[in-house]
């Protein structure tokens, strides 16, 4: 107790010194305050970015491969190219049916590593229900689509094999569609009109809070605003570019009572692909590369060696982005860490100046019985108290700054407990490291010379 009481007296003197020089203490702590706040806010931005990428990886699905159509070049541009060889010209004249539902079925049957598969066709129009009309998107998919992207339902069911194979007018709607049109009633069993077709609602997707910006090319959809129907329902009742192109060339006959959306001849001549996308999921991650190679050869053969499609692995693209952001976060953290280092140097400088100002005080304390350890504890306590209090204020400022960034800039930030603890420990450690040298120098002064100092 005597030992503790002795050093508590030294700490009490340190506190009195800080309070008697409030402005100097605040200015000394500023470096630590802004350093800690910068570290916390930067790490929060980094954590938010990584969380978004992880959610996007989940949205594009694990082990997914995306096959998308490539539109042909302008014929004028092709004719103006003088470097085109005769072989290339002959190759360009080869006919390709484009990306079709037959391609999807062939991939499912012929490639053993395929676990799930879903074609996709999108169509923009208006949703009408009970006098309310709003623009929306309908997407034709298979029932495996919801498993590919791990999309749970809040109500109802996805379409079954019978509904899918026969192209029945059923749909699964996103959460925003439900809130706009069925806010007061149970949507399951109700009907909505999309284009010229009435669709029966059989399921509602759970709301997704993922913010998707600029990742549509990797297979991410804004699921809350979409209406999902069987792919064959889309081809039979809304849009079938392959059929329209066949009609325009007069090479096909009508099959049953198919309803084709009003797509202009100029549009269909540019885009002859029946599908907008084919999503393929393999069983194991190790099968991604060999499956892509087999898919590429198979699709070239089916498309008469015409490269009018593109195969991408979105998970790899997003992981590359994640690695890039991790490096960027390390750089930001290092810059913020420099602020803490500068704050520590500021503490050391101020403490050295404080020692020079209080030489007589040091001499008086040592003359009346204070030991070197008492002087070290006193000045070290001042440095640590300044850095710790600065660290606490910096933590609060960092959390508030992260919240403001989310509210004002609409950037996702996640303040982690680890970043708060690490920042606080670093600020306290800086106080000890940079406060020890001035404290030790103060304790080594000769009491007699200190009393004579002017």
Tab-separated table of C-alpha atoms in Angstrom:
chain	number	residue	atom	x	y	z
A	1	UNK	CA	0.000	0.000	0.000
A	2	UNK	CA	2.857	2.364	0.829
A	3	UNK	CA	4.424	1.625	-2.548
A	4	UNK	CA	1.117	2.280	-4.353
A	5	UNK	CA	0.444	5.447	-2.344
A	6	UNK	CA	3.875	6.807	-3.206
A	7	UNK	CA	3.406	6.456	-6.948
A	8	UNK	CA	-0.231	7.581	-6.838
A	9	UNK	CA	1.110	10.834	-5.434
A	10	UNK	CA	3.418	11.138	-8.466
A	11	UNK	CA	0.498	10.496	-10.821
A	12	UNK	CA	-1.584	13.087	-8.932
A	13	UNK	CA	1.151	15.663	-9.543
A	14	UNK	CA	1.132	14.725	-13.235
A	15	UNK	CA	-2.640	15.256	-13.421
A	16	UNK	CA	-2.342	18.661	-11.736
A	17	UNK	CA	0.347	19.645	-14.243
A	18	UNK	CA	-1.895	18.647	-17.191
A	19	UNK	CA	-4.880	20.553	-15.796
A	20	UNK	CA	-2.827	23.651	-15.107
A	21	UNK	CA	-1.676	23.680	-18.754
A	22	UNK	CA	-4.908	22.754	-20.548
A	23	UNK	CA	-4.162	24.421	-23.893
A	24	UNK	CA	-0.709	22.878	-24.157
A	25	UNK	CA	-2.094	19.453	-23.209
A	26	UNK	CA	-4.884	19.681	-25.808
A	27	UNK	CA	-2.475	20.752	-28.548
A	28	UNK	CA	-0.141	17.909	-27.565
A	29	UNK	CA	-2.993	15.400	-27.775
A	30	UNK	CA	-4.248	16.601	-31.195
A	31	UNK	CA	-1.799	14.410	-33.094
A	32	UNK	CA	-2.977	11.323	-31.209
A	33	UNK	CA	-6.664	12.317	-31.545
A	34	UNK	CA	-6.576	12.726	-35.321
A	35	UNK	CA	-4.255	9.756	-35.755
A	36	UNK	CA	-6.584	7.371	-33.904
A	37	UNK	CA	-9.665	8.829	-35.639
A	38	UNK	CA	-7.987	8.406	-39.039
A	39	UNK	CA	-7.019	4.793	-38.335
A	40	UNK	CA	-10.542	3.854	-37.181
A	41	UNK	CA	-12.342	5.613	-40.054
A	42	UNK	CA	-9.933	4.267	-42.697
A	43	UNK	CA	-10.254	0.713	-41.377
A	44	UNK	CA	-14.041	1.149	-41.249
A	45	UNK	CA	-14.080	2.145	-44.926
A	46	UNK	CA	-11.859	-0.825	-45.749
A	47	UNK	CA	-14.049	-3.245	-43.790
A	48	UNK	CA	-17.130	-1.887	-45.521
A	49	UNK	CA	-15.550	-2.312	-48.958
A	50	UNK	CA	-14.524	-5.886	-48.170
A	51	UNK	CA	-18.007	-6.668	-46.842
A	52	UNK	CA	-19.587	-5.376	-50.049
A	53	UNK	CA	-17.260	-7.506	-52.164
A	54	UNK	CA	-17.980	-10.605	-50.061
A	55	UNK	CA	-21.711	-9.983	-50.467
A	56	UNK	CA	-21.241	-9.503	-54.204
A	57	UNK	CA	-19.295	-12.774	-54.389
A	58	UNK	CA	-22.245	-14.396	-52.645
A	59	UNK	CA	-24.623	-12.735	-55.104
A	60	UNK	CA	-22.753	-13.987	-58.183
A	61	UNK	CA	-22.680	-17.406	-56.561
A	62	UNK	CA	-19.857	-19.689	-55.580
A	63	UNK	CA	-18.097	-21.497	-58.456
A	64	UNK	CA	-20.234	-19.773	-61.092
A	65	UNK	CA	-19.294	-19.243	-64.737
A	66	UNK	CA	-21.094	-16.610	-66.803
A	67	UNK	CA	-21.561	-16.993	-70.578
A	68	UNK	CA	-22.696	-13.773	-72.244
A	69	UNK	CA	-23.339	-12.940	-75.914
A	70	UNK	CA	-21.090	-10.629	-77.903
A	71	UNK	CA	-22.869	-8.459	-80.453
A	72	UNK	CA	-21.393	-8.404	-83.975
A	73	UNK	CA	-19.403	-5.411	-85.170
A	74	UNK	CA	-20.854	-2.846	-87.530
A	75	UNK	CA	-20.680	-4.067	-91.086
A	76	UNK	CA	-19.297	-0.706	-92.266
A	77	UNK	CA	-16.467	-1.026	-89.753
A	78	UNK	CA	-15.748	-4.540	-90.973
A	79	UNK	CA	-15.667	-3.501	-94.630
A	80	UNK	CA	-13.389	-0.539	-93.901
A	81	UNK	CA	-10.720	-2.784	-92.376
A	82	UNK	CA	-8.116	-3.351	-95.090
A	83	UNK	CA	-6.086	-5.778	-92.993
A	84	UNK	CA	-8.773	-8.495	-93.017
A	85	UNK	CA	-7.495	-11.598	-94.745
A	86	UNK	CA	-9.568	-13.779	-97.057
A	87	UNK	CA	-9.662	-16.523	-94.415
A	88	UNK	CA	-10.940	-14.089	-91.804
A	89	UNK	CA	-13.563	-12.768	-94.197
A	90	UNK	CA	-14.782	-16.288	-94.875
A	91	UNK	CA	-14.870	-16.999	-91.165
A	92	UNK	CA	-17.009	-13.928	-90.514
A	93	UNK	CA	-19.549	-15.110	-93.072
A	94	UNK	CA	-20.166	-18.300	-91.090
A	95	UNK	CA	-23.612	-18.492	-89.572
A	96	UNK	CA	-24.125	-18.656	-85.815
A	97	UNK	CA	-27.500	-18.974	-84.140
A	98	UNK	CA	-26.136	-17.046	-81.167
A	99	UNK	CA	-26.632	-17.922	-77.527
A	100	UNK	CA	-29.741	-20.118	-77.364
A	101	UNK	CA	-31.709	-22.256	-74.949
A	102	UNK	CA	-30.338	-25.254	-76.880
A	103	UNK	CA	-26.819	-24.243	-75.787
A	104	UNK	CA	-27.934	-24.306	-72.151
A	105	UNK	CA	-29.497	-27.751	-72.519
A	106	UNK	CA	-26.393	-29.104	-74.277
A	107	UNK	CA	-24.106	-27.786	-71.524
A	108	UNK	CA	-26.255	-29.452	-68.877
A	109	UNK	CA	-26.225	-32.798	-70.685
A	110	UNK	CA	-22.619	-32.951	-71.916
A	111	UNK	CA	-20.444	-31.456	-69.141
A	112	UNK	CA	-20.339	-33.652	-66.054
A	113	UNK	CA	-18.821	-31.015	-63.752
A	114	UNK	CA	-21.933	-28.800	-64.082
A	115	UNK	CA	-23.911	-28.765	-60.834
A	116	UNK	CA	-26.583	-26.160	-61.623
A	117	UNK	CA	-27.451	-24.059	-64.661
A	118	UNK	CA	-29.814	-21.234	-65.492
A	119	UNK	CA	-30.402	-19.298	-68.717
A	120	UNK	CA	-31.396	-15.644	-68.375
A	121	UNK	CA	-33.418	-13.352	-70.634
A	122	UNK	CA	-34.313	-9.817	-69.520
A	123	UNK	CA	-37.218	-7.685	-70.674
A	124	UNK	CA	-38.067	-4.137	-69.569
A	125	UNK	CA	-41.688	-3.090	-69.489
A	126	UNK	CA	-44.351	-1.902	-67.053
A	127	UNK	CA	-45.964	-3.696	-64.129
A	128	UNK	CA	-49.676	-2.981	-63.754
A	129	UNK	CA	-51.817	-4.014	-60.801
A	130	UNK	CA	-54.933	-2.466	-59.313
A	131	UNK	CA	-54.523	0.739	-61.313
A	132	UNK	CA	-50.859	1.216	-60.359
A	133	UNK	CA	-48.331	1.226	-63.217
A	134	UNK	CA	-44.563	1.290	-62.755
A	135	UNK	CA	-41.557	0.407	-64.868
A	136	UNK	CA	-39.822	-2.838	-63.919
A	137	UNK	CA	-37.794	-5.716	-65.328
A	138	UNK	CA	-38.868	-9.304	-65.870
A	139	UNK	CA	-36.132	-11.955	-66.065
A	140	UNK	CA	-36.625	-15.404	-67.498
A	141	UNK	CA	-34.669	-17.992	-65.499
A	142	UNK	CA	-34.737	-21.645	-64.475
A	143	UNK	CA	-35.839	-22.800	-61.018
A	144	UNK	CA	-32.159	-23.472	-60.226
A	145	UNK	CA	-31.468	-19.736	-60.497
A	146	UNK	CA	-32.562	-19.163	-56.903
A	147	UNK	CA	-30.168	-21.848	-55.645
A	148	UNK	CA	-27.326	-20.506	-57.799
A	149	UNK	CA	-27.511	-17.109	-56.122
A	150	UNK	CA	-28.722	-18.361	-52.731
A	151	UNK	CA	-31.922	-16.302	-52.844
A	152	UNK	CA	-34.312	-17.334	-50.045
A	153	UNK	CA	-38.053	-16.802	-50.258
A	154	UNK	CA	-40.052	-14.964	-47.636
A	155	UNK	CA	-43.348	-16.354	-48.984
A	156	UNK	CA	-44.567	-19.006	-51.397
A	157	UNK	CA	-42.493	-21.212	-53.690
A	158	UNK	CA	-40.364	-21.051	-56.826
A	159	UNK	CA	-41.823	-22.453	-60.049
A	160	UNK	CA	-41.775	-26.235	-60.383
A	161	UNK	CA	-40.706	-28.451	-63.300
A	162	UNK	CA	-44.224	-28.575	-64.818
A	163	UNK	CA	-44.573	-24.771	-64.796
A	164	UNK	CA	-41.074	-24.368	-66.204
A	165	UNK	CA	-41.342	-26.916	-69.022
A	166	UNK	CA	-44.781	-25.716	-70.170
A	167	UNK	CA	-44.024	-22.004	-69.973
A	168	UNK	CA	-46.863	-21.194	-67.580
A	169	UNK	CA	-47.562	-17.565	-66.653
A	170	UNK	CA	-46.237	-17.643	-63.087
A	171	UNK	CA	-43.701	-15.418	-61.358
A	172	UNK	CA	-41.592	-14.809	-58.260
A	173	UNK	CA	-41.355	-11.129	-57.302
A	174	UNK	CA	-38.739	-9.061	-55.463
A	175	UNK	CA	-39.334	-7.332	-52.133
A	176	UNK	CA	-39.780	-3.860	-53.664
A	177	UNK	CA	-42.408	-5.137	-56.123
A	178	UNK	CA	-44.279	-6.652	-53.192
A	179	UNK	CA	-44.198	-3.422	-51.165
A	180	UNK	CA	-45.374	-1.308	-54.125
A	181	UNK	CA	-48.265	-3.465	-55.307
A	182	UNK	CA	-49.196	-5.803	-52.446
A	183	UNK	CA	-48.514	-3.771	-49.331
A	184	UNK	CA	-51.895	-4.512	-47.770
A	185	UNK	CA	-52.565	-8.031	-49.071
A	186	UNK	CA	-50.804	-11.383	-49.354
A	187	UNK	CA	-49.240	-11.368	-52.857
A	188	UNK	CA	-49.151	-15.167	-53.257
A	189	UNK	CA	-52.012	-16.159	-55.550
A	190	UNK	CA	-52.527	-12.604	-56.820
A	191	UNK	CA	-51.991	-11.520	-60.453
A	192	UNK	CA	-49.902	-8.736	-61.941
A	193	UNK	CA	-49.832	-7.604	-65.548
A	194	UNK	CA	-46.426	-7.341	-67.155
A	195	UNK	CA	-46.508	-6.103	-70.735
A	196	UNK	CA	-49.589	-7.800	-72.175
A	197	UNK	CA	-49.470	-10.903	-69.981
A	198	UNK	CA	-51.072	-11.537	-66.582
A	199	UNK	CA	-48.688	-13.397	-64.284
A	200	UNK	CA	-49.691	-15.330	-61.191
A	201	UNK	CA	-47.482	-14.574	-58.160
A	202	UNK	CA	-46.335	-17.835	-56.552
A	203	UNK	CA	-43.414	-16.568	-54.424
A	204	UNK	CA	-41.758	-13.507	-52.889
A	205	UNK	CA	-38.004	-13.127	-52.392
A	206	UNK	CA	-36.556	-11.920	-49.105
A	207	UNK	CA	-35.296	-8.348	-49.173
A	208	UNK	CA	-31.630	-7.926	-49.998
A	209	UNK	CA	-29.720	-5.029	-48.424
A	210	UNK	CA	-26.772	-5.351	-50.800
A	211	UNK	CA	-25.833	-2.191	-52.676
A	212	UNK	CA	-24.805	-3.193	-56.193
A	213	UNK	CA	-23.045	-0.610	-58.340
A	214	UNK	CA	-21.134	-1.336	-61.512
A	215	UNK	CA	-21.109	-5.127	-61.152
A	216	UNK	CA	-23.880	-6.120	-63.549
A	217	UNK	CA	-21.229	-7.515	-65.913
A	218	UNK	CA	-20.224	-10.025	-63.233
A	219	UNK	CA	-23.706	-11.444	-62.905
A	220	UNK	CA	-25.061	-9.412	-59.986
A	221	UNK	CA	-28.739	-8.408	-60.163
A	222	UNK	CA	-30.697	-5.941	-58.077
A	223	UNK	CA	-33.120	-8.625	-56.950
A	224	UNK	CA	-35.528	-6.399	-54.997
A	225	UNK	CA	-36.861	-4.715	-58.154
A	226	UNK	CA	-37.189	-7.713	-60.473
A	227	UNK	CA	-39.916	-10.144	-61.497
A	228	UNK	CA	-38.709	-13.700	-62.239
A	229	UNK	CA	-40.519	-16.074	-64.588
A	230	UNK	CA	-39.579	-19.413	-66.229
A	231	UNK	CA	-37.219	-18.941	-69.186
A	232	UNK	CA	-39.607	-20.744	-71.557
A	233	UNK	CA	-42.442	-18.477	-70.434
A	234	UNK	CA	-40.275	-15.526	-71.496
A	235	UNK	CA	-39.551	-17.081	-74.900
A	236	UNK	CA	-43.181	-18.035	-75.531
A	237	UNK	CA	-44.960	-14.957	-74.177
A	238	UNK	CA	-42.596	-11.988	-74.150
A	239	UNK	CA	-39.366	-12.007	-76.139
A	240	UNK	CA	-37.728	-14.496	-78.477
A	241	UNK	CA	-35.128	-12.747	-80.612
A	242	UNK	CA	-34.245	-15.970	-82.428
A	243	UNK	CA	-37.851	-16.395	-83.598
A	244	UNK	CA	-38.132	-12.758	-84.680
A	245	UNK	CA	-34.935	-13.071	-86.711
A	246	UNK	CA	-36.213	-16.238	-88.329
A	247	UNK	CA	-39.447	-14.465	-89.225
A	248	UNK	CA	-37.565	-11.519	-90.672
A	249	UNK	CA	-35.613	-13.839	-93.003
A	250	UNK	CA	-38.668	-15.919	-93.818
A	251	UNK	CA	-36.979	-19.169	-92.874
A	252	UNK	CA	-39.318	-20.414	-90.167
A	253	UNK	CA	-42.974	-21.150	-89.630
A	254	UNK	CA	-45.191	-20.352	-86.690
A	255	UNK	CA	-45.190	-22.852	-83.862
A	256	UNK	CA	-48.408	-22.793	-81.837
A	257	UNK	CA	-49.719	-19.557	-80.391
A	258	UNK	CA	-46.447	-17.853	-79.493
A	259	UNK	CA	-46.626	-14.233	-78.419
A	260	UNK	CA	-43.544	-12.214	-79.348
A	261	UNK	CA	-42.911	-8.776	-77.877
A	262	UNK	CA	-42.670	-5.782	-80.155
A	263	UNK	CA	-38.972	-5.735	-80.913
A	264	UNK	CA	-37.877	-3.622	-83.835
A	265	UNK	CA	-36.241	-5.234	-86.856
A	266	UNK	CA	-33.163	-3.060	-86.457
A	267	UNK	CA	-32.730	-4.196	-82.836
A	268	UNK	CA	-33.092	-7.894	-83.628
A	269	UNK	CA	-30.745	-7.671	-86.582
A	270	UNK	CA	-28.080	-6.347	-84.264
A	271	UNK	CA	-28.761	-8.806	-81.437
A	272	UNK	CA	-29.630	-12.263	-82.753
A	273	UNK	CA	-28.931	-14.010	-79.441
A	274	UNK	CA	-31.934	-15.737	-77.908
A	275	UNK	CA	-30.481	-15.525	-74.374
A	276	UNK	CA	-28.865	-12.650	-72.510
A	277	UNK	CA	-26.802	-14.938	-70.292
A	278	UNK	CA	-26.163	-18.519	-69.209
A	279	UNK	CA	-25.033	-19.076	-65.625
A	280	UNK	CA	-23.212	-22.345	-64.993
A	281	UNK	CA	-22.173	-23.579	-61.549
A	282	UNK	CA	-19.537	-26.290	-61.179
A	283	UNK	CA	-19.322	-28.722	-58.273
A	284	UNK	CA	-15.824	-27.813	-57.029
A	285	UNK	CA	-13.685	-24.685	-57.287
A	286	UNK	CA	-10.837	-26.756	-58.769
A	287	UNK	CA	-13.104	-27.549	-61.730
A	288	UNK	CA	-13.539	-23.905	-62.769
A	289	UNK	CA	-10.520	-23.650	-65.098
A	290	UNK	CA	-10.952	-26.998	-66.907
A	291	UNK	CA	-14.714	-26.411	-67.233
A	292	UNK	CA	-14.110	-22.985	-68.793
A	293	UNK	CA	-11.749	-24.588	-71.312
A	294	UNK	CA	-14.244	-27.327	-72.217
A	295	UNK	CA	-17.071	-24.779	-72.416
A	296	UNK	CA	-15.067	-22.581	-74.756
A	297	UNK	CA	-14.318	-25.440	-77.180
A	298	UNK	CA	-17.879	-26.737	-77.008
A	299	UNK	CA	-19.463	-23.335	-77.621
A	300	UNK	CA	-17.133	-22.588	-80.545
A	301	UNK	CA	-18.108	-25.883	-82.143
A	302	UNK	CA	-21.813	-25.215	-81.630
A	303	UNK	CA	-21.466	-21.662	-82.989
A	304	UNK	CA	-19.619	-22.719	-86.172
A	305	UNK	CA	-16.295	-21.356	-84.864
A	306	UNK	CA	-17.826	-17.864	-84.570
A	307	UNK	CA	-16.645	-16.200	-81.324
A	308	UNK	CA	-19.912	-14.393	-80.567
A	309	UNK	CA	-19.867	-15.198	-76.843
A	310	UNK	CA	-17.723	-14.434	-73.804
A	311	UNK	CA	-16.990	-16.642	-70.795
A	312	UNK	CA	-16.103	-15.039	-67.443
A	313	UNK	CA	-15.597	-16.279	-63.889
A	314	UNK	CA	-17.056	-13.443	-61.763
A	315	UNK	CA	-15.795	-14.816	-58.454
A	316	UNK	CA	-12.201	-14.517	-59.655
A	317	UNK	CA	-12.827	-10.977	-60.905
A	318	UNK	CA	-14.322	-9.943	-57.566
A	319	UNK	CA	-11.506	-11.605	-55.631
A	320	UNK	CA	-9.008	-9.637	-57.691
A	321	UNK	CA	-10.909	-6.474	-56.784
A	322	UNK	CA	-10.897	-7.563	-53.143
A	323	UNK	CA	-7.119	-8.037	-53.237
A	324	UNK	CA	-6.712	-4.603	-54.832
A	325	UNK	CA	-8.849	-3.014	-52.120
A	326	UNK	CA	-6.932	-4.861	-49.411
A	327	UNK	CA	-3.686	-3.340	-50.719
A	328	UNK	CA	-5.383	0.059	-50.887
A	329	UNK	CA	-6.586	-0.360	-47.283
A	330	UNK	CA	-3.050	-1.226	-46.148
A	331	UNK	CA	-1.794	1.976	-47.769
A	332	UNK	CA	-4.561	4.007	-46.102
A	333	UNK	CA	-3.815	2.368	-42.749
A	334	UNK	CA	-0.111	3.123	-43.132
A	335	UNK	CA	-0.861	6.778	-43.890
A	336	UNK	CA	-3.145	6.960	-40.854
A	337	UNK	CA	-0.464	5.223	-38.770
A	338	UNK	CA	2.000	7.934	-39.737
A	339	UNK	CA	-0.373	10.406	-38.097
A	340	UNK	CA	-0.049	8.456	-34.853
A	341	UNK	CA	3.746	8.471	-35.198
A	342	UNK	CA	3.737	12.225	-35.732
A	343	UNK	CA	1.502	12.594	-32.678
A	344	UNK	CA	3.985	10.560	-30.617
A	345	UNK	CA	6.864	12.756	-31.762
A	346	UNK	CA	4.793	15.790	-30.782
A	347	UNK	CA	4.312	14.352	-27.286
A	348	UNK	CA	8.050	13.775	-26.954
A	349	UNK	CA	8.875	17.303	-28.069
A	350	UNK	CA	6.373	18.880	-25.693
A	351	UNK	CA	7.573	16.712	-22.806
A	352	UNK	CA	11.196	17.729	-23.470
A	353	UNK	CA	10.091	21.361	-23.456
A	354	UNK	CA	8.138	20.717	-20.250
A	355	UNK	CA	11.247	19.264	-18.596
A	356	UNK	CA	13.256	22.370	-19.504
A	357	UNK	CA	10.533	24.646	-18.132
A	358	UNK	CA	10.261	22.755	-14.836
A	359	UNK	CA	13.902	22.178	-13.973
A	360	UNK	CA	13.565	24.033	-10.660
A	361	UNK	CA	10.452	21.984	-9.799
A	362	UNK	CA	12.406	18.795	-10.481
A	363	UNK	CA	15.296	20.006	-8.310
A	364	UNK	CA	12.971	20.976	-5.455
A	365	UNK	CA	11.205	17.563	-5.497
A	366	UNK	CA	14.507	15.693	-5.502
A	367	UNK	CA	15.895	17.938	-2.717
A	368	UNK	CA	13.019	17.067	-0.389
A	369	UNK	CA	13.369	13.319	-0.942
A	370	UNK	CA	11.934	12.378	-4.331
A	371	UNK	CA	13.819	9.595	-6.048
A	372	UNK	CA	14.632	9.173	-9.723
A	373	UNK	CA	11.753	6.716	-10.047
A	374	UNK	CA	9.319	9.356	-8.761
A	375	UNK	CA	10.419	11.837	-11.420
A	376	UNK	CA	10.185	9.152	-14.145
A	377	UNK	CA	6.681	8.154	-13.012
A	378	UNK	CA	5.550	11.792	-12.885
A	379	UNK	CA	6.633	12.742	-16.412
A	380	UNK	CA	5.818	9.340	-17.879
A	381	UNK	CA	2.318	9.558	-16.353
A	382	UNK	CA	1.810	12.950	-18.019
A	383	UNK	CA	2.725	11.535	-21.441
A	384	UNK	CA	0.581	8.422	-21.004
A	385	UNK	CA	-2.430	10.371	-19.686
A	386	UNK	CA	-2.247	12.770	-22.640
A	387	UNK	CA	-1.964	9.933	-25.181
A	388	UNK	CA	-4.669	7.791	-23.530
A	389	UNK	CA	-7.132	10.678	-23.254
A	390	UNK	CA	-6.287	11.631	-26.844
A	391	UNK	CA	-6.872	8.008	-27.846
A	392	UNK	CA	-10.317	7.959	-26.182
A	393	UNK	CA	-11.334	11.193	-27.908
A	394	UNK	CA	-9.915	9.837	-31.185
A	395	UNK	CA	-11.989	6.655	-30.873
A	396	UNK	CA	-15.178	8.681	-30.424
A	397	UNK	CA	-14.223	10.986	-33.307
A	398	UNK	CA	-13.375	8.006	-35.540
A	399	UNK	CA	-16.728	6.300	-34.886
A	400	UNK	CA	-18.610	9.545	-35.540
A	401	UNK	CA	-16.565	10.179	-38.720
A	402	UNK	CA	-17.370	6.665	-39.981
A	403	UNK	CA	-21.088	7.237	-39.351
A	404	UNK	CA	-20.958	10.592	-41.177
A	405	UNK	CA	-19.168	9.001	-44.153
A	406	UNK	CA	-21.975	6.443	-44.443
A	407	UNK	CA	-24.723	9.059	-44.129
A	408	UNK	CA	-23.228	11.795	-46.321
A	409	UNK	CA	-21.140	9.927	-48.911
A	410	UNK	CA	-23.303	6.749	-48.944
A	411	UNK	CA	-20.179	4.595	-48.490
A	412	UNK	CA	-20.570	1.494	-46.357
A	413	UNK	CA	-18.355	1.665	-43.234
A	414	UNK	CA	-17.982	-1.033	-40.577
A	415	UNK	CA	-16.235	-0.053	-37.332
A	416	UNK	CA	-14.670	-3.218	-35.967
A	417	UNK	CA	-13.929	-3.819	-32.307
A	418	UNK	CA	-10.374	-4.843	-33.238
A	419	UNK	CA	-9.645	-1.490	-34.919
A	420	UNK	CA	-10.846	0.387	-31.816
A	421	UNK	CA	-8.798	-1.765	-29.424
A	422	UNK	CA	-5.666	-1.665	-31.609
A	423	UNK	CA	-5.863	2.106	-32.050
A	424	UNK	CA	-6.307	2.666	-28.329
A	425	UNK	CA	-3.457	0.306	-27.376
A	426	UNK	CA	-1.182	1.943	-29.961
A	427	UNK	CA	-1.973	5.411	-28.584
A	428	UNK	CA	-1.158	4.276	-25.018
A	429	UNK	CA	2.033	2.568	-26.227
A	430	UNK	CA	3.096	5.736	-28.027
A	431	UNK	CA	2.679	7.663	-24.779
A	432	UNK	CA	4.965	5.188	-22.977
A	433	UNK	CA	7.596	5.004	-25.735
A	434	UNK	CA	7.811	8.712	-26.516
A	435	UNK	CA	7.310	9.805	-22.910
A	436	UNK	CA	10.036	7.637	-21.393
A	437	UNK	CA	13.024	9.497	-22.847
A	438	UNK	CA	12.025	12.969	-21.515
A	439	UNK	CA	11.060	11.412	-18.142
A	440	UNK	CA	14.410	9.624	-17.868
A	441	UNK	CA	16.322	12.800	-18.760
A	442	UNK	CA	14.391	14.723	-16.089
A	443	UNK	CA	15.269	12.108	-13.444
A	444	UNK	CA	18.980	12.244	-14.294
A	445	UNK	CA	19.384	15.965	-13.616
A	446	UNK	CA	21.526	16.962	-10.634
A	447	UNK	CA	19.280	18.463	-7.892
A	448	UNK	CA	21.783	21.202	-6.981
A	449	UNK	CA	22.236	22.331	-10.582
A	450	UNK	CA	18.469	22.229	-11.043
A	451	UNK	CA	17.928	24.517	-8.023
A	452	UNK	CA	20.514	26.976	-9.401
A	453	UNK	CA	18.963	26.916	-12.907
A	454	UNK	CA	17.656	30.300	-14.108
